[in-house]
Short mmCIF file of C-alpha atoms in Angstrom, two decimals:
data_model
loop_
_atom_site.label_atom_id
_atom_site.label_comp_id
_atom_site.label_asym_id
_atom_site.label_seq_id
_atom_site.Cartn_x
_atom_site.Cartn_y
_atom_site.Cartn_z
CA GLN A 1 0.00 0.00 0.00
CA VAL A 2 1.47 3.30 -1.09
CA GLN A 3 1.04 6.19 1.31
CA LEU A 4 1.97 9.84 0.97
CA GLN A 5 2.05 12.29 3.88
CA GLU A 6 2.54 16.04 3.62
CA SER A 7 4.23 17.97 6.40
CA GLY A 8 5.24 21.55 6.98
CA PRO A 9 4.14 24.79 8.60
CA GLY A 10 0.51 25.73 8.38
CA LEU A 11 1.18 29.48 8.49
CA VAL A 12 3.69 31.39 6.37
CA ASN A 13 4.36 35.11 6.35
CA PRO A 14 3.97 37.02 3.10
CA SER A 15 7.17 37.32 1.04
CA GLN A 16 8.65 34.27 2.78
CA THR A 17 9.28 30.82 1.32
CA LEU A 18 6.75 28.04 1.77
CA SER A 19 8.39 24.67 2.31
CA LEU A 20 6.51 21.36 2.40
CA THR A 21 7.76 17.78 2.47
CA CYS A 22 6.01 14.67 1.20
CA THR A 23 7.08 11.42 2.84
CA VAL A 24 6.37 8.33 0.77
CA SER A 25 5.98 4.78 2.08
CA GLY A 26 5.22 1.57 0.25
CA ASP A 27 7.15 2.57 -2.86
CA SER A 28 10.43 4.21 -3.77
CA ILE A 29 10.42 7.65 -5.35
CA THR A 30 13.11 6.34 -7.71
CA THR A 31 10.87 3.57 -9.10
CA TYR A 32 10.92 3.73 -12.88
CA ASN A 33 8.17 5.70 -14.60
CA TYR A 34 6.59 7.30 -11.55
CA TYR A 35 6.13 11.04 -11.22
CA TRP A 36 5.70 12.73 -7.85
CA SER A 37 3.62 15.88 -7.95
CA TRP A 38 2.55 18.82 -5.88
CA ILE A 39 -1.00 20.08 -6.40
CA ARG A 40 -2.92 22.75 -4.52
CA GLN A 41 -6.51 23.89 -4.08
CA PRO A 42 -7.15 27.49 -3.05
CA PRO A 43 -10.36 28.11 -1.10
CA GLY A 44 -13.39 28.04 -3.38
CA LYS A 45 -11.32 27.14 -6.45
CA GLY A 46 -10.28 24.05 -8.38
CA LEU A 47 -7.13 22.00 -8.25
CA GLU A 48 -3.95 23.60 -9.57
CA TRP A 49 -0.93 21.55 -10.57
CA ILE A 50 2.33 23.02 -9.27
CA GLY A 51 4.96 20.63 -10.62
CA TYR A 52 6.57 17.25 -10.31
CA ILE A 53 9.84 15.49 -9.74
CA ALA A 54 10.34 12.38 -11.80
CA TYR A 55 11.78 9.02 -10.81
CA SER A 56 14.96 10.16 -12.56
CA GLY A 57 15.23 13.29 -10.43
CA GLY A 58 14.26 15.71 -13.16
CA ALA A 59 11.70 18.35 -12.22
CA TYR A 60 9.09 20.19 -14.25
CA TYR A 61 6.95 23.11 -13.13
CA SER A 62 3.76 24.90 -14.04
CA PRO A 63 4.70 27.85 -16.25
CA SER A 64 2.64 30.19 -14.09
CA LEU A 65 4.60 29.24 -10.95
CA LYS A 66 7.95 28.26 -12.42
CA SER A 67 9.81 31.40 -11.37
CA ARG A 68 8.96 30.79 -7.71
CA THR A 69 8.97 26.98 -7.48
CA SER A 70 11.58 24.36 -6.71
CA ILE A 71 10.96 20.66 -6.14
CA SER A 72 13.76 18.50 -4.80
CA ARG A 73 14.12 15.07 -3.24
CA ASP A 74 15.99 13.12 -0.59
CA THR A 75 16.16 9.54 -1.78
CA SER A 76 17.68 8.33 1.50
CA LYS A 77 14.49 9.43 3.29
CA ASN A 78 12.15 8.69 0.38
CA GLN A 79 10.87 12.27 0.52
CA PHE A 80 10.35 15.09 -1.92
CA THR A 81 10.05 18.74 -1.05
CA LEU A 82 8.26 21.78 -2.44
CA GLN A 83 9.64 25.28 -2.02
CA LEU A 84 7.53 28.22 -3.17
CA SER A 85 9.16 31.59 -2.73
CA SER A 86 7.81 35.11 -2.33
CA VAL A 87 4.40 33.89 -1.21
CA THR A 88 1.34 36.11 -1.05
CA PRO A 89 -2.13 35.50 0.42
CA GLU A 90 -3.10 34.15 -3.03
CA ASP A 91 -0.89 31.14 -2.27
CA THR A 92 -3.18 30.14 0.59
CA ALA A 93 -4.46 26.67 -0.24
CA VAL A 94 -4.63 23.04 0.69
CA TYR A 95 -1.44 21.48 -0.69
CA TYR A 96 -1.38 17.86 -1.82
CA CYS A 97 1.35 15.51 -2.95
CA ALA A 98 0.39 12.75 -5.36
CA ARG A 99 1.80 9.99 -7.56
CA ARG A 100 1.19 9.49 -11.26
CA VAL A 101 2.35 6.76 -13.56
CA GLY A 102 4.05 7.96 -16.71
CA GLY A 103 1.55 8.16 -19.58
CA ALA A 104 -1.46 8.22 -17.27
CA THR A 105 -3.67 11.25 -16.81
CA LEU A 106 -4.88 10.42 -13.35
CA TYR A 107 -3.07 10.29 -10.02
CA ASP A 108 -3.35 6.95 -8.30
CA TYR A 109 -2.22 7.91 -4.80
CA TRP A 110 -2.68 11.15 -2.89
CA GLY A 111 -1.68 12.53 0.45
CA GLN A 112 -4.42 13.77 2.74
CA GLY A 113 -3.48 17.38 2.09
CA THR A 114 -2.21 20.11 4.35
CA GLN A 115 -3.64 23.60 4.81
CA VAL A 116 -1.17 26.43 4.30
CA THR A 117 -2.24 29.98 5.08
CA VAL A 118 -0.19 32.97 4.01
CA SER A 119 -0.80 35.80 6.44
CA SER A 120 1.04 38.18 8.70
#
């Protein structure tokens, strides 16, 4: 059974960097053809894809967030991390990590999500 668990601060000050970690169990983040994503849902809005880190370690980001986003991984801990810089209240959302198989359009495993509020 694959499980993903987000962790990180629930409150971030404006202009600071949001940092979240997804801890994966039941599978390795280096397993061939799996892509490990960050997705968020602002209040009252739909899901927004932020980016992913591939099994190979390569990362790809949403064009709208690319300038502020970095996704990295720690294979020894089987974790991957999101950093979103220069946050504003518009970055307030529930943040999810999820797994997708290469070539698939759907995510097969999700974390439970973590609320992040950007406020002073």
